[in-house]
């Protein structure tokens, strides 16, 4: 299934994408795409719903983040060897973990705000993994049983905040709107191999990133198992698994986003996003 949340920010309804690419309203079946409804058993039950029995959503509503109730937005740094190289850093011997504030979450086509004082706002297309069943101390062989599905995430980053000021990376990653998620939550059964998905990103129509999840250093199953050794993963948590090369920071000279720039990005089978960047105040 391709699950979607549509409507005004803060008042989204759950839906699914039917065979014709239309949105069907799921609000009479489930309250939201969140919590217990993300459990694999619940998703299996939901998959038995006939899309034709659901109300057709007319028009072109705003698409919201594809999952609600996200407690943790966990990111993995330097998880593509070629991206680590362009960043001038070594491939890590263990996954690099940092957090993105859940308040950064935005819809896939919402405007992104360039924060006050920013001079180095950058782009990163990433595969997002949504947790469906609680995970604690899970083995890698069992890790995928805890995954509800996948989505596109955009790990927008302010490099000066991230790397040139004191402290950890979080403040360069957590500005409002810096975490577009969606358009869809694609359930795990629809993606045969999350380690073989093409991914791309364009700025003002120019291709900047053109990669594949094949070149991940640490794959999805490893990351779920690894993270579960340090914290409980809960339904609705999102793991953003790293980006391929082609970010602005790695260019010579570096290139960063400015007011009015348009970024488009997508991942094979998971849909695409489009954001216009605007100066925040």
CSV table of C-alpha atoms in Angstrom, one decimal:
chain,number,residue,atom,x,y,z
A,1,UNK,CA,0.0,0.0,0.0
A,2,UNK,CA,0.9,3.6,-0.5
A,3,UNK,CA,-0.5,5.5,2.5
A,4,UNK,CA,-0.8,9.3,2.6
A,5,UNK,CA,-2.0,12.0,4.9
A,6,UNK,CA,-3.8,15.0,3.3
A,7,UNK,CA,-5.3,18.3,4.4
A,8,UNK,CA,-4.3,21.4,6.2
A,9,UNK,CA,-1.3,21.3,8.5
A,10,UNK,CA,-2.3,19.9,11.8
A,11,UNK,CA,-5.6,18.6,10.5
A,12,UNK,CA,-4.5,15.9,8.1
A,13,UNK,CA,-6.6,12.9,7.3
A,14,UNK,CA,-5.3,9.4,6.5
A,15,UNK,CA,-5.7,8.1,3.0
A,16,UNK,CA,-4.3,5.6,0.5
A,17,UNK,CA,-3.4,5.8,-3.1
A,18,UNK,CA,-5.5,3.6,-5.4
A,19,UNK,CA,-4.5,1.9,-8.6
A,20,UNK,CA,-5.3,5.1,-10.6
A,21,UNK,CA,-3.1,7.3,-8.4
A,22,UNK,CA,-6.1,8.9,-6.7
A,23,UNK,CA,-6.4,9.5,-3.0
A,24,UNK,CA,-9.0,7.5,-1.1
A,25,UNK,CA,-10.1,8.7,2.3
A,26,UNK,CA,-9.3,6.3,5.1
A,27,UNK,CA,-10.6,8.4,8.0
A,28,UNK,CA,-13.7,6.1,8.3
A,29,UNK,CA,-11.4,3.1,8.8
A,30,UNK,CA,-8.4,4.4,10.9
A,31,UNK,CA,-7.9,7.6,13.0
A,32,UNK,CA,-4.5,8.3,11.5
A,33,UNK,CA,-1.3,6.8,10.0
A,34,UNK,CA,0.2,6.5,13.4
A,35,UNK,CA,0.8,4.4,16.5
A,36,UNK,CA,-1.0,1.0,16.6
A,37,UNK,CA,-2.1,1.4,13.0
A,38,UNK,CA,1.6,1.0,11.9
A,39,UNK,CA,2.0,-2.4,13.4
A,40,UNK,CA,2.6,-5.0,10.7
A,41,UNK,CA,-0.6,-6.9,11.7
A,42,UNK,CA,-2.6,-3.8,11.5
A,43,UNK,CA,-1.2,-3.0,8.1
A,44,UNK,CA,-2.0,-6.5,6.8
A,45,UNK,CA,-5.6,-6.0,8.0
A,46,UNK,CA,-5.8,-2.6,6.4
A,47,UNK,CA,-4.5,-4.0,3.1
A,48,UNK,CA,-7.7,-6.1,2.8
A,49,UNK,CA,-9.7,-2.8,2.5
A,50,UNK,CA,-11.1,-2.4,-1.0
A,51,UNK,CA,-10.0,1.0,-2.2
A,52,UNK,CA,-13.1,1.4,-4.3
A,53,UNK,CA,-15.2,1.2,-1.1
A,54,UNK,CA,-13.5,4.4,0.2
A,55,UNK,CA,-14.5,8.0,-0.6
A,56,UNK,CA,-12.6,9.5,-3.4
A,57,UNK,CA,-10.8,12.7,-2.4
A,58,UNK,CA,-11.5,15.4,-5.0
A,59,UNK,CA,-9.2,18.2,-6.1
A,60,UNK,CA,-5.6,18.6,-5.2
A,61,UNK,CA,-5.3,18.7,-1.4
A,62,UNK,CA,-2.1,19.5,0.4
A,63,UNK,CA,-0.1,16.4,1.2
A,64,UNK,CA,1.2,16.3,4.8
A,65,UNK,CA,3.9,14.2,6.4
A,66,UNK,CA,3.1,10.6,5.6
A,67,UNK,CA,3.3,9.5,9.3
A,68,UNK,CA,2.0,11.1,12.4
A,69,UNK,CA,3.1,10.9,16.0
A,70,UNK,CA,6.8,10.7,15.3
A,71,UNK,CA,8.6,10.7,18.6
A,72,UNK,CA,12.1,10.3,17.3
A,73,UNK,CA,13.6,11.5,14.0
A,74,UNK,CA,16.9,9.7,13.9
A,75,UNK,CA,19.5,10.4,11.2
A,76,UNK,CA,22.5,8.5,10.1
A,77,UNK,CA,25.6,10.5,9.0
A,78,UNK,CA,28.2,9.6,6.4
A,79,UNK,CA,26.4,6.4,5.4
A,80,UNK,CA,27.5,6.5,1.8
A,81,UNK,CA,31.2,6.0,1.2
A,82,UNK,CA,31.3,8.5,-1.7
A,83,UNK,CA,29.4,11.1,0.3
A,84,UNK,CA,31.9,10.7,3.2
A,85,UNK,CA,34.7,11.3,0.7
A,86,UNK,CA,33.2,14.5,-0.7
A,87,UNK,CA,32.8,15.7,2.9
A,88,UNK,CA,36.5,15.0,3.6
A,89,UNK,CA,35.7,12.5,6.3
A,90,UNK,CA,36.5,8.8,6.9
A,91,UNK,CA,33.9,6.1,6.5
A,92,UNK,CA,32.8,5.5,10.1
A,93,UNK,CA,33.5,2.2,11.8
A,94,UNK,CA,30.0,2.3,13.3
A,95,UNK,CA,26.9,4.2,12.2
A,96,UNK,CA,27.0,7.9,13.1
A,97,UNK,CA,23.8,8.9,14.8
A,98,UNK,CA,22.3,12.3,15.3
A,99,UNK,CA,18.8,13.5,16.0
A,100,UNK,CA,16.6,15.9,14.0
A,101,UNK,CA,13.9,17.6,16.0
A,102,UNK,CA,10.4,16.3,15.4
A,103,UNK,CA,9.3,20.0,15.0
A,104,UNK,CA,11.3,20.1,11.8
A,105,UNK,CA,8.9,17.6,10.1
A,106,UNK,CA,7.0,19.1,7.2
A,107,UNK,CA,4.9,17.9,4.2
A,108,UNK,CA,6.8,16.9,1.1
A,109,UNK,CA,5.7,19.9,-0.9
A,110,UNK,CA,5.6,22.5,1.8
A,111,UNK,CA,7.8,25.6,1.6
A,112,UNK,CA,11.1,25.3,3.4
A,113,UNK,CA,12.3,28.2,5.5
A,114,UNK,CA,15.9,29.3,5.4
A,115,UNK,CA,16.7,30.3,9.0
A,116,UNK,CA,17.8,33.7,10.0
A,117,UNK,CA,21.6,34.0,9.8
A,118,UNK,CA,21.9,31.1,7.4
A,119,UNK,CA,24.5,31.2,4.6
A,120,UNK,CA,25.0,27.5,4.1
A,121,UNK,CA,21.6,25.8,3.8
A,122,UNK,CA,22.1,22.5,1.9
A,123,UNK,CA,20.1,19.6,0.5
A,124,UNK,CA,20.2,15.8,1.1
A,125,UNK,CA,17.8,13.2,-0.4
A,126,UNK,CA,17.5,10.2,1.9
A,127,UNK,CA,15.6,6.9,2.3
A,128,UNK,CA,13.4,7.1,5.4
A,129,UNK,CA,12.5,4.0,7.4
A,130,UNK,CA,9.3,4.1,9.5
A,131,UNK,CA,9.1,1.9,12.6
A,132,UNK,CA,5.9,-0.1,13.0
A,133,UNK,CA,6.5,-2.4,15.9
A,134,UNK,CA,8.6,-1.6,19.0
A,135,UNK,CA,12.2,-2.7,18.7
A,136,UNK,CA,14.6,-3.2,21.6
A,137,UNK,CA,17.7,-5.3,21.4
A,138,UNK,CA,16.6,-6.9,18.2
A,139,UNK,CA,18.9,-9.0,16.1
A,140,UNK,CA,19.7,-8.0,12.5
A,141,UNK,CA,17.9,-11.1,11.3
A,142,UNK,CA,14.7,-10.0,12.9
A,143,UNK,CA,15.0,-6.2,12.3
A,144,UNK,CA,12.8,-6.0,9.3
A,145,UNK,CA,9.9,-7.4,11.2
A,146,UNK,CA,9.8,-4.0,13.0
A,147,UNK,CA,9.6,-1.9,9.9
A,148,UNK,CA,6.2,-0.5,8.7
A,149,UNK,CA,7.5,0.9,5.5
A,150,UNK,CA,9.6,3.5,3.7
A,151,UNK,CA,9.4,7.1,2.5
A,152,UNK,CA,11.4,9.9,1.0
A,153,UNK,CA,13.0,12.2,3.5
A,154,UNK,CA,14.8,15.5,2.8
A,155,UNK,CA,17.5,16.1,5.4
A,156,UNK,CA,17.8,19.8,4.9
A,157,UNK,CA,21.0,21.0,6.7
A,158,UNK,CA,22.6,24.4,7.6
A,159,UNK,CA,26.3,23.6,7.4
A,160,UNK,CA,27.6,26.5,9.3
A,161,UNK,CA,25.2,25.8,12.2
A,162,UNK,CA,26.1,22.1,11.9
A,163,UNK,CA,29.9,22.2,11.7
A,164,UNK,CA,31.3,25.6,12.4
A,165,UNK,CA,29.7,26.4,15.7
A,166,UNK,CA,30.1,24.7,19.1
A,167,UNK,CA,28.3,21.4,19.9
A,168,UNK,CA,26.8,18.6,17.9
A,169,UNK,CA,25.1,18.5,14.5
A,170,UNK,CA,21.6,18.7,15.8
A,171,UNK,CA,21.2,22.5,15.6
A,172,UNK,CA,22.2,22.5,11.9
A,173,UNK,CA,19.6,19.8,11.2
A,174,UNK,CA,16.5,20.8,13.2
A,175,UNK,CA,15.4,24.2,12.0
A,176,UNK,CA,11.6,24.5,11.3
A,177,UNK,CA,10.6,22.8,8.0
A,178,UNK,CA,14.1,21.1,7.7
A,179,UNK,CA,12.5,17.6,7.6
A,180,UNK,CA,10.0,17.1,4.7
A,181,UNK,CA,8.7,13.5,4.8
A,182,UNK,CA,6.6,11.7,2.2
A,183,UNK,CA,4.6,11.9,0.0
A,184,UNK,CA,3.7,8.3,0.8
A,185,UNK,CA,4.5,5.7,3.4
A,186,UNK,CA,5.0,2.7,1.2
A,187,UNK,CA,4.5,-0.5,3.1
A,188,UNK,CA,7.4,-2.9,3.4
A,189,UNK,CA,5.8,-5.6,1.2
A,190,UNK,CA,5.8,-3.3,-1.8
A,191,UNK,CA,9.6,-2.7,-1.7
A,192,UNK,CA,11.4,-5.9,-2.7
A,193,UNK,CA,14.9,-4.6,-1.8
A,194,UNK,CA,15.4,-1.3,0.0
A,195,UNK,CA,19.1,-1.6,-0.8
A,196,UNK,CA,18.5,-1.2,-4.5
A,197,UNK,CA,16.5,2.0,-5.0
A,198,UNK,CA,17.5,4.8,-7.3
A,199,UNK,CA,17.5,8.3,-5.7
A,200,UNK,CA,17.8,11.8,-7.2
A,201,UNK,CA,17.7,15.5,-6.3
A,202,UNK,CA,17.5,18.6,-8.5
A,203,UNK,CA,18.0,22.3,-7.7
A,204,UNK,CA,16.2,24.7,-10.1
A,205,UNK,CA,16.0,21.8,-12.6
A,206,UNK,CA,19.7,20.9,-12.4
A,207,UNK,CA,20.5,17.4,-11.2
A,208,UNK,CA,22.7,17.5,-8.1
A,209,UNK,CA,22.3,14.0,-6.7
A,210,UNK,CA,21.9,10.8,-8.7
A,211,UNK,CA,22.6,7.8,-6.6
A,212,UNK,CA,21.3,4.5,-5.2
A,213,UNK,CA,20.8,2.9,-1.9
A,214,UNK,CA,23.1,0.1,-3.2
A,215,UNK,CA,26.0,2.2,-2.0
A,216,UNK,CA,24.9,2.5,1.6
A,217,UNK,CA,27.6,1.5,4.1
A,218,UNK,CA,25.1,0.2,6.7
A,219,UNK,CA,21.9,-1.1,5.3
A,220,UNK,CA,18.4,-0.8,6.8
A,221,UNK,CA,18.3,-4.1,8.7
A,222,UNK,CA,21.7,-3.3,10.3
A,223,UNK,CA,20.6,0.2,11.3
A,224,UNK,CA,17.4,-0.9,12.9
A,225,UNK,CA,19.2,-3.6,14.9
A,226,UNK,CA,22.1,-1.2,15.8
A,227,UNK,CA,19.8,1.6,17.0
A,228,UNK,CA,17.7,-0.8,19.0
A,229,UNK,CA,20.8,-1.6,21.2
A,230,UNK,CA,20.8,2.0,22.4
A,231,UNK,CA,17.2,3.1,22.5
A,232,UNK,CA,13.7,1.7,22.0
A,233,UNK,CA,12.4,2.3,18.6
A,234,UNK,CA,8.7,3.0,18.7
A,235,UNK,CA,5.9,3.1,16.1
A,236,UNK,CA,6.1,6.3,14.0
A,237,UNK,CA,9.8,6.8,14.6
A,238,UNK,CA,11.7,7.7,11.5
A,239,UNK,CA,15.2,6.7,10.6
A,240,UNK,CA,16.7,8.8,7.8
A,241,UNK,CA,19.5,6.6,6.5
A,242,UNK,CA,22.0,9.0,4.9
A,243,UNK,CA,22.6,10.6,1.5
A,244,UNK,CA,24.6,9.9,-1.7
A,245,UNK,CA,27.1,12.3,-3.0
A,246,UNK,CA,26.2,15.6,-4.7
A,247,UNK,CA,25.4,17.9,-1.8
A,248,UNK,CA,26.2,21.6,-2.0
A,249,UNK,CA,28.9,21.4,0.7
A,250,UNK,CA,30.9,19.0,-1.5
A,251,UNK,CA,31.0,21.1,-4.6
A,252,UNK,CA,34.0,23.2,-5.6
A,253,UNK,CA,33.2,25.9,-4.8
A,254,UNK,CA,30.4,25.0,-2.4
A,255,UNK,CA,26.9,25.9,-3.5
A,256,UNK,CA,24.1,26.6,-1.1
A,257,UNK,CA,20.3,27.4,-1.3
A,258,UNK,CA,19.0,30.9,-1.6
A,259,UNK,CA,15.5,32.5,-1.3
A,260,UNK,CA,13.4,31.3,-4.2
A,261,UNK,CA,15.3,28.2,-5.1
A,262,UNK,CA,13.2,25.1,-5.9
A,263,UNK,CA,14.4,21.6,-4.9
A,264,UNK,CA,12.9,18.4,-6.3
A,265,UNK,CA,13.8,15.0,-5.1
A,266,UNK,CA,12.6,11.4,-5.2
A,267,UNK,CA,13.3,7.7,-4.7
A,268,UNK,CA,12.3,4.9,-6.9
A,269,UNK,CA,8.9,3.5,-5.9
A,270,UNK,CA,8.5,6.1,-3.0
A,271,UNK,CA,7.4,9.2,-4.9
A,272,UNK,CA,8.8,12.7,-5.1
A,273,UNK,CA,8.9,16.0,-3.3
A,274,UNK,CA,9.1,19.6,-4.4
A,275,UNK,CA,9.9,22.5,-2.2
A,276,UNK,CA,10.4,26.2,-2.7
A,277,UNK,CA,12.9,27.7,-0.2
A,278,UNK,CA,12.2,31.1,1.4
A,279,UNK,CA,14.1,33.3,3.8
A,280,UNK,CA,12.5,33.1,7.3
A,281,UNK,CA,12.0,36.7,8.3
